[in-house]
Coordinates of C-alpha atoms in Angstrom, one line a residue:
M1 CA 29.0 131.5 -90.9
T2 CA 25.3 131.1 -91.8
A3 CA 22.9 133.6 -92.9
P4 CA 20.4 134.8 -90.5
R5 CA 16.9 133.0 -90.6
D6 CA 14.0 134.8 -92.0
W7 CA 11.4 133.9 -89.3
D8 CA 8.6 135.2 -91.1
K9 CA 9.1 133.2 -94.2
E10 CA 9.3 130.1 -92.0
L11 CA 6.3 130.9 -90.1
A12 CA 4.2 131.4 -93.2
E13 CA 5.4 128.1 -94.3
I14 CA 4.0 126.6 -91.3
D15 CA 0.8 128.3 -91.5
K16 CA 0.5 127.1 -94.8
L17 CA 1.1 123.6 -93.8
M18 CA -1.6 123.9 -91.1
S19 CA -4.2 125.4 -93.4
N20 CA -3.9 122.1 -95.5
Q21 CA -4.9 120.0 -92.5
P22 CA -8.5 118.9 -92.1
A23 CA -10.4 121.0 -89.8
A24 CA -11.3 119.2 -86.6
L25 CA -15.1 118.5 -86.0
P26 CA -16.8 120.9 -83.7
A27 CA -17.8 119.7 -80.2
P28 CA -21.4 118.7 -79.7
A29 CA -23.6 121.7 -78.4
G30 CA -23.8 122.0 -74.6
S31 CA -20.8 120.0 -73.9
K32 CA -17.5 121.4 -72.7
A33 CA -14.7 121.0 -75.0
Q34 CA -11.7 119.2 -73.3
P35 CA -8.4 118.6 -74.5
A36 CA -7.6 115.0 -75.7
R37 CA -5.1 113.6 -73.0
P38 CA -2.8 110.3 -74.0
A39 CA -4.1 107.4 -71.8
A40 CA -1.8 106.8 -68.6
P41 CA -0.2 103.6 -69.0
V42 CA -1.8 101.0 -66.7
P43 CA 0.4 98.6 -64.9
P44 CA -0.3 94.8 -65.2
P45 CA -2.3 93.4 -62.3
A46 CA -0.6 91.7 -59.5
A47 CA 0.0 87.8 -60.0
T48 CA -2.5 85.5 -58.8
G49 CA -2.8 81.7 -58.5
K50 CA 0.0 79.7 -59.6
A51 CA 2.2 82.5 -60.2
A52 CA 1.8 83.9 -56.8
W53 CA 2.4 80.5 -55.3
S54 CA 5.7 80.2 -57.2
T55 CA 6.9 83.7 -56.2
W56 CA 6.1 83.3 -52.5
L57 CA 8.0 79.9 -52.5
R58 CA 10.8 81.4 -53.8
V59 CA 11.0 84.0 -51.3
L60 CA 10.3 81.6 -48.5
L61 CA 13.1 79.2 -49.7
G62 CA 15.5 82.4 -49.2
V63 CA 14.1 83.2 -45.8
L64 CA 14.6 79.5 -44.7
A65 CA 18.0 79.4 -46.1
G66 CA 19.1 83.0 -44.5
A67 CA 17.5 81.5 -41.1
A68 CA 19.2 78.0 -41.3
L69 CA 22.8 79.6 -42.1
T70 CA 22.6 81.2 -38.6
Q71 CA 22.8 77.5 -37.3
W72 CA 26.0 76.7 -39.5
P73 CA 27.3 73.4 -37.9
Y74 CA 30.7 73.2 -39.1
A75 CA 33.7 75.3 -38.2
R76 CA 34.2 78.6 -40.2
Q77 CA 37.2 80.1 -38.5
C78 CA 39.6 79.5 -41.7
G79 CA 40.5 77.0 -44.4
L80 CA 37.9 75.1 -46.3
G81 CA 35.3 75.8 -43.6
V82 CA 35.2 79.4 -44.4
I83 CA 35.3 78.9 -48.0
L84 CA 32.2 76.5 -47.9
Y85 CA 30.5 79.1 -45.3
L86 CA 30.9 82.0 -48.0
G87 CA 29.4 79.9 -50.6
A88 CA 26.6 79.0 -48.6
V89 CA 26.0 82.9 -47.8
G90 CA 26.4 83.4 -51.8
V91 CA 23.4 80.9 -52.2
V92 CA 21.5 82.7 -49.7
T93 CA 22.3 85.9 -51.5
L94 CA 21.7 84.8 -54.7
A95 CA 18.1 83.2 -53.4
G96 CA 17.2 86.8 -52.2
L97 CA 18.0 88.3 -55.6
W98 CA 16.0 85.6 -57.4
G99 CA 13.1 86.1 -55.2
A100 CA 13.0 90.0 -55.5
V101 CA 13.2 89.6 -59.2
A102 CA 10.3 87.3 -59.4
A103 CA 8.2 89.6 -57.1
W104 CA 9.2 92.5 -58.9
R105 CA 8.1 91.1 -62.3
K106 CA 4.7 89.9 -60.6
R107 CA 3.8 93.0 -58.9
M108 CA 4.0 91.5 -55.5
G109 CA 5.2 94.1 -53.1
L110 CA 5.5 92.6 -49.9
A111 CA 7.3 89.5 -51.4
H112 CA 9.5 91.9 -53.1
A113 CA 10.6 93.5 -49.8
I114 CA 11.1 90.4 -48.0
A115 CA 13.3 88.9 -50.8
L116 CA 15.3 92.4 -50.7
L117 CA 15.7 91.7 -46.8
V118 CA 17.1 88.0 -47.4
M119 CA 19.5 89.6 -49.9
L120 CA 20.7 92.1 -47.5
W121 CA 20.8 89.4 -44.8
G122 CA 23.3 87.4 -47.1
L123 CA 25.4 90.8 -47.7
V124 CA 25.6 91.2 -43.8
L125 CA 26.6 87.7 -43.5
A126 CA 29.3 87.9 -46.1
A127 CA 30.6 91.0 -44.5
A128 CA 31.0 89.7 -41.0
V129 CA 33.3 87.0 -42.7
V130 CA 35.1 88.8 -45.4
L131 CA 35.8 92.3 -43.2
P132 CA 38.1 90.6 -40.6
R133 CA 40.0 88.9 -43.2
T134 CA 40.7 92.0 -45.3
G135 CA 42.0 94.3 -42.4
Y136 CA 39.1 96.4 -42.2
A137 CA 37.5 95.2 -38.6
R138 CA 38.9 95.8 -35.5
Q139 CA 39.7 91.9 -35.0
T140 CA 41.7 90.1 -37.6
A141 CA 41.3 86.8 -39.0
S142 CA 43.1 84.7 -41.7
W143 CA 41.9 82.9 -44.6
L144 CA 44.2 79.8 -44.1
C145 CA 44.5 77.7 -41.1
S146 CA 48.3 77.9 -39.7

C-alpha cells in the first residue's frame, strides 16, 4: 500500500512553479478584460464551380439509374434474370453511396440528402427481391428456375 499524499507539499510545488511564470500583461485602461477563448473551427465553404457540377452529376446519375431500374425490361423472377437485376440494384446503391460521399466532402447538403435517398431506394429494391427468396415475406420465390 502506498503512503498517503501530502497535499500541502504538492500544492506548494505548484505555487512555486506558477510564480516562476512571466506575469500577464495588464489590460488597457477602460477596457473590460475578457478571458481568451480558443477560436471555433470553421468548416470549409461549400463547393462551387466544377466541383459542385461534378457532385451533382454523380447524384443525378444515381437518380437516373434508380428511376430506370423501375422499367427493367427483362424477366427477373428467377435464375440469371434475378442475379442480373440484383447486380443492377447493387450498382444503383453504390451510385447513391458515391454521390453521398462526394456531397458530404464538398458540404452540399441537398445533394447529400438526394444521394442518401437513392441509396435507400436501391436497398428497398434489393429487399423486394431478396426477402421473398429467404422465406421472410409472405409470398415465397426461388432463386433458380425449375
